[in-house]
PDB file of C-alpha atoms in Angstrom:
ATOM      1  CA  MET A1125      -1.469 -42.196  25.464  1.00 38.00           C
ATOM      2  CA  MET A1126      -0.715 -45.595  26.996  1.00 40.00           C
ATOM      3  CA  LEU A1127      -3.386 -47.742  28.647  1.00 39.00           C
ATOM      4  CA  ARG A1128      -2.668 -50.490  31.116  1.00 41.00           C
ATOM      5  CA  VAL A1129      -4.453 -53.726  30.322  1.00 39.00           C
ATOM      6  CA  ALA A1130      -5.472 -55.893  33.265  1.00 40.00           C
ATOM      7  CA  LYS A1131      -4.197 -59.419  33.083  1.00 42.00           C
ATOM      8  CA  TYR A1132      -6.967 -61.912  33.466  1.00 39.00           C
ATOM      9  CA  PRO A1133      -6.459 -65.634  34.188  1.00 41.00           C
ATOM     10  CA  THR A1134      -6.670 -67.814  31.095  1.00 44.00           C
ATOM     11  CA  PHE A1135      -7.517 -71.472  30.863  1.00 42.00           C
ATOM     12  CA  SER A1136      -6.256 -73.920  28.306  1.00 46.00           C
ATOM     13  CA  SER A1137      -9.066 -76.126  26.979  1.00 45.00           C
ATOM     14  CA  SER A1138      -6.587 -78.575  25.466  1.00 48.00           C
ATOM     15  CA  GLY A1139      -5.145 -79.369  28.923  1.00 51.00           C
ATOM     16  CA  ILE A1140      -8.531 -80.062  30.402  1.00 49.00           C
ATOM     17  CA  THR A1141      -9.597 -82.127  27.403  1.00 49.00           C
ATOM     18  CA  GLY A1142      -6.413 -84.158  27.557  1.00 50.00           C
ATOM     19  CA  LYS A1143      -6.928 -85.008  31.152  1.00 50.00           C
ATOM     20  CA  ILE A1144     -10.522 -86.036  30.534  1.00 49.00           C
ATOM     21  CA  PHE A1145      -9.644 -88.200  27.566  1.00 49.00           C
ATOM     22  CA  SER A1146      -6.769 -89.782  29.481  1.00 53.00           C
ATOM     23  CA  SER A1147      -9.259 -90.809  32.117  1.00 53.00           C
ATOM     24  CA  SER A1148     -11.548 -92.172  29.396  1.00 52.00           C
ATOM     25  CA  LEU A1149      -8.687 -94.100  27.851  1.00 50.00           C
ATOM     26  CA  PHE A1150      -7.913 -95.593  31.218  1.00 50.00           C
ATOM     27  CA  LEU A1151     -11.489 -96.628  31.576  1.00 50.00           C
ATOM     28  CA  CYS A1152     -11.515 -98.142  28.109  1.00 50.00           C
ATOM     29  CA  THR A1153      -8.572-100.324  28.988  1.00 52.00           C
ATOM     30  CA  MET A1154     -10.736-101.727  31.681  1.00 50.00           C
ATOM     31  CA  ALA A1155     -13.390-102.738  29.149  1.00 49.00           C
ATOM     32  CA  SER A1156     -12.102-106.203  29.046  1.00 51.00           C
ATOM     33  CA  PHE A1157     -13.389-106.704  32.462  1.00 52.00           C
ATOM     34  CA  PRO A1158     -16.921-108.070  32.567  1.00 53.00           C
ATOM     35  CA  GLY A1159     -19.729-105.741  33.650  1.00 57.00           C
ATOM     36  CA  LEU A1160     -17.795-102.689  33.050  1.00 53.00           C
ATOM     37  CA  GLY A1161     -19.391-101.789  29.654  1.00 58.00           C
ATOM     38  CA  LYS A1162     -22.320-100.007  31.157  1.00 63.00           C
ATOM     39  CA  LEU A1163     -20.069 -98.454  33.714  1.00 61.00           C
ATOM     40  CA  ILE A1164     -17.813 -97.142  30.986  1.00 61.00           C
ATOM     41  CA  GLY A1165     -20.753 -95.753  29.017  1.00 64.00           C
ATOM     42  CA  SER A1166     -22.122 -94.152  32.121  1.00 67.00           C
ATOM     43  CA  VAL A1167     -18.739 -92.771  33.023  1.00 62.00           C
ATOM     44  CA  LYS A1168     -18.260 -91.498  29.454  1.00 64.00           C
ATOM     45  CA  LYS A1169     -21.600 -89.783  29.519  1.00 69.00           C
ATOM     46  CA  ARG A1170     -20.907 -88.275  32.891  1.00 70.00           C
ATOM     47  CA  THR A1171     -17.469 -87.292  31.694  1.00 67.00           C
ATOM     48  CA  LEU A1172     -18.918 -85.453  28.692  1.00 67.00           C
ATOM     49  CA  GLU A1173     -21.495 -83.784  30.873  1.00 69.00           C
ATOM     50  CA  THR A1174     -18.799 -82.849  33.334  1.00 68.00           C
ATOM     51  CA  PHE A1175     -16.682 -81.581  30.479  1.00 63.00           C
ATOM     52  CA  GLU A1176     -19.524 -79.442  29.193  1.00 66.00           C
ATOM     53  CA  GLN A1177     -20.320 -78.231  32.672  1.00 67.00           C
ATOM     54  CA  ILE A1178     -16.698 -77.288  33.275  1.00 66.00           C
ATOM     55  CA  TYR A1179     -15.676 -76.135  29.787  1.00 61.00           C
ATOM     56  CA  GLN A1180     -18.657 -73.989  28.867  1.00 67.00           C
ATOM     57  CA  PRO A1181     -18.520 -71.763  31.995  1.00 66.00           C
ATOM     58  CA  LEU A1182     -14.785 -71.528  31.551  1.00 66.00           C
ATOM     59  CA  GLN A1183     -15.245 -70.638  27.871  1.00 66.00           C
ATOM     60  CA  ARG A1184     -17.813 -68.022  28.758  1.00 69.00           C
ATOM     61  CA  GLU A1185     -15.524 -66.689  31.466  1.00 66.00           C
ATOM     62  CA  HIS A1186     -12.644 -66.678  29.018  1.00 62.00           C
ATOM     63  CA  GLU A1187     -14.733 -64.795  26.452  1.00 67.00           C
ATOM     64  CA  LYS A1188     -15.854 -62.467  29.187  1.00 66.00           C
ATOM     65  CA  TYR A1189     -12.259 -61.705  30.060  1.00 60.00           C
ATOM     66  CA  GLN A1190     -11.140 -61.686  26.429  1.00 63.00           C
ATOM     67  CA  GLU A1191     -13.677 -59.057  25.369  1.00 63.00           C
ATOM     68  CA  PRO A1192     -12.178 -56.279  27.550  1.00 62.00           C
ATOM     69  CA  VAL A1193      -8.750 -57.304  26.332  1.00 58.00           C
ATOM     70  CA  GLN A1194      -9.852 -56.949  22.720  1.00 64.00           C
ATOM     71  CA  GLN A1195     -11.495 -53.661  23.503  1.00 66.00           C
ATOM     72  CA  SER A1196      -8.332 -52.532  25.247  1.00 62.00           C
ATOM     73  CA  GLU A1197      -6.263 -53.613  22.266  1.00 64.00           C
ATOM     74  CA  LYS A1198      -8.650 -51.753  19.975  1.00 68.00           C
ATOM     75  CA  ILE A1199      -8.446 -48.688  22.190  1.00 70.00           C
ATOM     76  CA  LEU A1200      -4.674 -48.991  22.298  1.00 65.00           C
ATOM     77  CA  SER A1201      -4.547 -49.319  18.525  1.00 68.00           C
ATOM     78  CA  GLU A1202      -6.813 -46.313  18.042  1.00 70.00           C
ATOM     79  CA  SER A1203      -4.876 -44.369  20.648  1.00 64.00           C
ATOM     80  CA  HIS A1204      -1.620 -45.315  18.975  1.00 63.00           C
ATOM     81  CA  SER A1205      -3.004 -44.185  15.621  1.00 68.00           C
ATOM     82  CA  GLU A1206      -4.148 -40.932  17.174  1.00 70.00           C
ATOM     83  CA  ASP A1207      -0.754 -40.488  18.791  1.00 66.00           C
ATOM     84  CA  LEU A1208       0.940 -41.112  15.457  1.00 69.00           C
ATOM     85  CA  GLU A1209      -1.400 -38.657  13.763  1.00 71.00           C
ATOM     86  CA  LYS A1210      -0.809 -36.092  16.484  1.00 67.00           C
ATOM     87  CA  ALA A1211       2.924 -36.664  16.253  1.00 63.00           C
ATOM     88  CA  LYS A1212       2.723 -36.217  12.503  1.00 63.00           C
ATOM     89  CA  ILE A1213       0.637 -33.087  12.934  1.00 61.00           C
ATOM     90  CA  SER A1214       2.991 -31.816  15.623  1.00 59.00           C
ATOM     91  CA  GLN A1215       5.898 -32.402  13.252  1.00 60.00           C
ATOM     92  CA  ASN A1216       4.069 -30.555  10.497  1.00 60.00           C
ATOM     93  CA  CYS A1217       2.986 -27.710  12.807  1.00 64.00           C
ATOM     94  CA  PRO A1218       6.493 -26.242  13.212  1.00 66.00           C
ATOM     95  CA  GLU A1219       6.901 -26.318   9.452  1.00 70.00           C
ATOM     96  CA  ARG A1220       3.549 -24.597   8.953  1.00 71.00           C
ATOM     97  CA  ASN A1221       4.307 -22.172  11.751  1.00 73.00           C
ATOM     98  CA  ALA A1222       7.702 -21.425  10.250  1.00 78.00           C
ATOM     99  CA  LYS A1223       6.095 -20.884   6.860  1.00 82.00           C
ATOM    100  CA  GLN A1224       3.424 -18.634   8.350  1.00 81.00           C
ATOM    101  CA  VAL A1225       6.046 -16.725  10.311  1.00 79.00           C
ATOM    102  CA  ALA A1226       8.123 -16.317   7.144  1.00 83.00           C
ATOM    103  CA  GLU A1227       5.067 -15.078   5.236  1.00 86.00           C
ATOM    104  CA  ARG A1228       4.148 -12.659   8.009  1.00 85.00           C
ATOM    105  CA  LEU A1229       7.747 -11.502   8.219  1.00 85.00           C
ATOM    106  CA  GLY A1230       7.791 -10.897   4.464  1.00 85.00           C
ATOM    107  CA  MET A1231       4.524  -8.964   4.686  1.00 88.00           C
ATOM    108  CA  ALA A1232       5.875  -6.950   7.615  1.00 85.00           C
ATOM    109  CA  GLN A1233       9.073  -6.146   5.711  1.00 87.00           C
ATOM    110  CA  GLU A1234       7.051  -5.129   2.675  1.00 87.00           C
ATOM    111  CA  GLU A1235       4.873  -2.904   4.868  1.00 86.00           C
ATOM    112  CA  ILE A1236       7.988  -1.408   6.457  1.00 88.00           C
ATOM    113  CA  ARG A1237       9.427  -0.629   3.013  1.00 87.00           C
ATOM    114  CA  ARG A1238       6.142   0.914   1.931  1.00 87.00           C
ATOM    115  CA  LEU A1239       5.935   3.031   5.065  1.00 88.00           C
ATOM    116  CA  THR A1240       9.595   4.028   4.683  1.00 87.00           C
ATOM    117  CA  ASP A1241       8.983   5.184   1.112  1.00 88.00           C
ATOM    118  CA  GLU A1242       5.867   7.025   2.251  1.00 86.00           C
ATOM    119  CA  LEU A1243       7.861   8.673   5.044  1.00 88.00           C
ATOM    120  CA  LYS A1244      10.587   9.766   2.618  1.00 88.00           C
ATOM    121  CA  ARG A1245       7.965  11.216   0.289  1.00 88.00           C
ATOM    122  CA  LYS A1246       6.356  13.060   3.186  1.00 86.00           C
ATOM    123  CA  GLU A1247       9.770  14.368   4.267  1.00 87.00           C
ATOM    124  CA  LYS A1248      10.405  15.704   0.754  1.00 87.00           C
ATOM    125  CA  GLU A1249       7.001  17.380   0.721  1.00 87.00           C
ATOM    126  CA  GLN A1250       7.681  18.781   4.187  1.00 86.00           C
ATOM    127  CA  SER A1251      11.044  20.124   3.010  1.00 86.00           C
ATOM    128  CA  LYS A1252       9.370  21.837   0.052  1.00 86.00           C
ATOM    129  CA  LEU A1253       6.692  23.270   2.325  1.00 86.00           C
ATOM    130  CA  ASP A1254       9.322  24.506   4.785  1.00 86.00           C
ATOM    131  CA  SER A1255      11.233  26.202   1.958  1.00 86.00           C
ATOM    132  CA  ALA A1256       8.051  27.790   0.619  1.00 86.00           C
ATOM    133  CA  LEU A1257       7.095  28.901   4.136  1.00 86.00           C
ATOM    134  CA  GLU A1258      10.517  30.450   4.670  1.00 88.00           C
ATOM    135  CA  LYS A1259      10.247  32.339   1.376  1.00 86.00           C
ATOM    136  CA  ALA A1260       6.748  33.483   2.293  1.00 85.00           C
ATOM    137  CA  GLN A1261       7.975  34.703   5.685  1.00 87.00           C
ATOM    138  CA  LEU A1262      10.806  36.666   4.021  1.00 89.00           C
ATOM    139  CA  GLU A1263       8.330  38.152   1.556  1.00 87.00           C
ATOM    140  CA  ILE A1264       5.999  39.118   4.397  1.00 88.00           C
ATOM    141  CA  LYS A1265       8.922  40.731   6.212  1.00 86.00           C
ATOM    142  CA  LYS A1266       9.825  42.739   3.105  1.00 87.00           C
ATOM    143  CA  LEU A1267       6.206  43.765   2.648  1.00 87.00           C
ATOM    144  CA  LYS A1268       6.046  44.927   6.263  1.00 86.00           C
ATOM    145  CA  GLU A1269       9.244  46.945   5.796  1.00 87.00           C
ATOM    146  CA  ASN A1270       7.894  48.496   2.601  1.00 86.00           C
ATOM    147  CA  LEU A1271       4.608  49.257   4.337  1.00 84.00           C
ATOM    148  CA  THR A1272       6.468  50.944   7.181  1.00 84.00           C
ATOM    149  CA  LYS A1273       8.474  53.000   4.690  1.00 83.00           C
ATOM    150  CA  LEU A1274       5.321  53.907   2.808  1.00 82.00           C
ATOM    151  CA  GLN A1275       3.647  54.934   6.031  1.00 80.00           C
ATOM    152  CA  GLU A1276       6.663  57.038   6.953  1.00 80.00           C
ATOM    153  CA  ASN A1277       6.798  58.503   3.467  1.00 80.00           C
ATOM    154  CA  ASP A1278       3.069  59.102   3.555  1.00 76.00           C
ATOM    155  CA  SER A1279       3.492  60.866   6.856  1.00 79.00           C
ATOM    156  CA  VAL A1280       6.265  63.044   5.428  1.00 79.00           C
ATOM    157  CA  ASP A1281       4.312  63.634   2.255  1.00 79.00           C
ATOM    158  CA  LEU A1282       1.233  64.464   4.281  1.00 81.00           C
ATOM    159  CA  GLN A1283       3.195  66.963   6.336  1.00 84.00           C
ATOM    160  CA  LYS A1284       4.636  68.460   3.191  1.00 84.00           C
ATOM    161  CA  ALA A1285       1.182  68.622   1.659  1.00 83.00           C
ATOM    162  CA  LYS A1286      -0.156  70.347   4.750  1.00 86.00           C
ATOM    163  CA  GLU A1287       2.671  72.881   4.669  1.00 89.00           C
ATOM    164  CA  HIS A1288       2.144  73.405   0.958  1.00 85.00           C
ATOM    165  CA  ASN A1289      -1.580  73.889   1.473  1.00 85.00           C
ATOM    166  CA  GLN A1290      -0.847  76.342   4.233  1.00 89.00           C
ATOM    167  CA  ARG A1291       1.477  78.292   1.968  1.00 88.00           C
ATOM    168  CA  LEU A1292      -1.139  78.220  -0.755  1.00 87.00           C
ATOM    169  CA  ASP A1293      -3.754  79.469   1.689  1.00 88.00           C
ATOM    170  CA  GLU A1294      -1.429  82.285   2.723  1.00 90.00           C
ATOM    171  CA  GLU A1295      -0.696  83.139  -0.888  1.00 87.00           C
ATOM    172  CA  ILE A1296      -4.397  83.028  -1.729  1.00 88.00           C
ATOM    173  CA  LEU A1297      -5.136  85.284   1.216  1.00 90.00           C
ATOM    174  CA  ALA A1298      -2.409  87.660   0.121  1.00 89.00           C
ATOM    175  CA  LEU A1299      -3.748  87.609  -3.405  1.00 89.00           C
ATOM    176  CA  ARG A1300      -7.239  88.300  -2.150  1.00 88.00           C
ATOM    177  CA  ASN A1301      -5.942  91.197  -0.099  1.00 90.00           C
ATOM    178  CA  ARG A1302      -4.045  92.422  -3.124  1.00 87.00           C
ATOM    179  CA  VAL A1303      -7.171  92.114  -5.231  1.00 88.00           C
ATOM    180  CA  ARG A1304      -9.145  94.074  -2.669  1.00 88.00           C
ATOM    181  CA  SER A1305      -6.388  96.664  -2.598  1.00 87.00           C
ATOM    182  CA  LEU A1306      -6.357  96.807  -6.361  1.00 86.00           C
ATOM    183  CA  ASP A1307     -10.106  97.136  -6.365  1.00 85.00           C
ATOM    184  CA  SER A1308      -9.805 100.060  -3.981  1.00 85.00           C
ATOM    185  CA  GLU A1309      -7.076 101.663  -6.064  1.00 85.00           C
ATOM    186  CA  LYS A1310      -9.127 100.988  -9.182  1.00 82.00           C
ATOM    187  CA  LYS A1311     -12.089 102.661  -7.584  1.00 84.00           C
ATOM    188  CA  VAL A1312      -9.990 105.660  -6.592  1.00 84.00           C
ATOM    189  CA  LEU A1313      -8.461 105.871 -10.029  1.00 84.00           C
ATOM    190  CA  GLY A1314     -11.933 105.559 -11.553  1.00 83.00           C
ATOM    191  CA  GLU A1315     -13.068 108.451  -9.439  1.00 84.00           C
ATOM    192  CA  VAL A1316      -9.990 110.474 -10.466  1.00 83.00           C
ATOM    193  CA  VAL A1317     -10.608 109.636 -14.082  1.00 84.00           C
ATOM    194  CA  GLU A1318     -14.197 110.697 -13.756  1.00 83.00           C
ATOM    195  CA  LYS A1319     -13.118 113.956 -12.162  1.00 83.00           C
ATOM    196  CA  LEU A1320     -10.572 114.552 -14.890  1.00 84.00           C
ATOM    197  CA  LYS A1321     -13.160 113.817 -17.493  1.00 82.00           C
ATOM    198  CA  GLY A1322     -15.509 116.229 -15.826  1.00 82.00           C
ATOM    199  CA  GLU A1323     -12.818 118.895 -15.622  1.00 81.00           C
ATOM    200  CA  ILE A1324     -11.844 118.346 -19.217  1.00 82.00           C
ATOM    201  CA  HIS A1325     -15.417 118.562 -20.237  1.00 80.00           C
ATOM    202  CA  GLU A1326     -15.876 121.678 -18.160  1.00 80.00           C
ATOM    203  CA  SER A1327     -12.759 123.230 -19.555  1.00 81.00           C
ATOM    204  CA  GLN A1328     -13.870 122.530 -23.033  1.00 79.00           C
ATOM    205  CA  GLU A1329     -17.176 124.148 -22.347  1.00 79.00           C
ATOM    206  CA  ASN A1330     -15.491 127.147 -20.810  1.00 78.00           C
ATOM    207  CA  LYS A1331     -13.199 127.438 -23.774  1.00 76.00           C
ATOM    208  CA  GLN A1332     -16.124 127.407 -26.057  1.00 75.00           C
ATOM    209  CA  LEU A1333     -17.758 130.102 -24.054  1.00 75.00           C
ATOM    210  CA  GLY A1334     -14.648 132.285 -24.099  1.00 67.00           C
ATOM    211  CA  ASN A1335     -14.451 132.431 -20.358  1.00 53.00           C
ATOM    212  CA  HIS A1336     -11.458 130.104 -20.097  1.00 47.00           C
ATOM    213  CA  SER A1337      -8.598 131.397 -17.893  1.00 51.00           C
ATOM    214  CA  PRO A1338      -5.365 129.350 -17.940  1.00 51.00           C
ATOM    215  CA  GLY A1339      -4.221 130.530 -14.508  1.00 49.00           C
ATOM    216  CA  LYS A1340      -7.527 129.869 -12.960  1.00 49.00           C
ATOM    217  CA  THR A1341      -7.707 126.428 -14.499  1.00 50.00           C
ATOM    218  CA  VAL A1342      -4.241 125.544 -13.173  1.00 48.00           C
ATOM    219  CA  ASP A1343      -5.103 126.768  -9.686  1.00 54.00           C
ATOM    220  CA  THR A1344      -8.320 124.788  -9.738  1.00 54.00           C
ATOM    221  CA  LYS A1345      -6.479 121.550 -10.673  1.00 51.00           C
ATOM    222  CA  GLN A1346      -3.849 122.047  -7.963  1.00 53.00           C
ATOM    223  CA  ARG A1347      -6.534 122.528  -5.335  1.00 55.00           C
ATOM    224  CA  GLU A1348      -8.316 119.374  -6.446  1.00 54.00           C
ATOM    225  CA  TRP A1349      -5.144 117.280  -6.231  1.00 52.00           C
ATOM    226  CA  ARG A1350      -4.324 118.619  -2.792  1.00 53.00           C
ATOM    227  CA  SER A1351      -7.740 117.868  -1.541  1.00 51.00           C
TER     228      SER A1351
END
């Protein structure tokens, strides 16, 4: 930052003093003239007073103008120092920025590598899961096929069992009928046996009584069988 410094008029005290003392020297050369001693003293006094009257305001004015100049120089010096510091900082900033960018880039690359490794691991796990899922699907398919076959076989077996049960029922019914028939035949045979026993017993009694007739006995048996 550059500041413009106003140029103020300056006064040289040595020039003014020289002129005043030149006038005094001129007056002193006139001291040889009679009656001029008091005049010279008076002039000298007035000259000093005039000098003070002229010089002091000018000095104050000069100091007045010099103070802003000094302040401006101080401001310029401070501003220049600040500019140098800023320039130094600005020169260091790219280096720091480059370093920070490099660090961030390294961190980003490290994160990318980590994520890449994680992705590869996930892909391997996914591949294993896909293989296991495929095997499970094939196993489920086989189980469904076996279940269908079992259901079909069960249906056939059930039909066979029904037919077998039906045959068994028919055989049981036939056996029951045969048993009833045998019971009837047994009953008839029992009755025949009882009749034969009775006839034998009767014939034995008749024989004992002496009234037994072979022809009559034969005719009686034939009639019983016919009946």
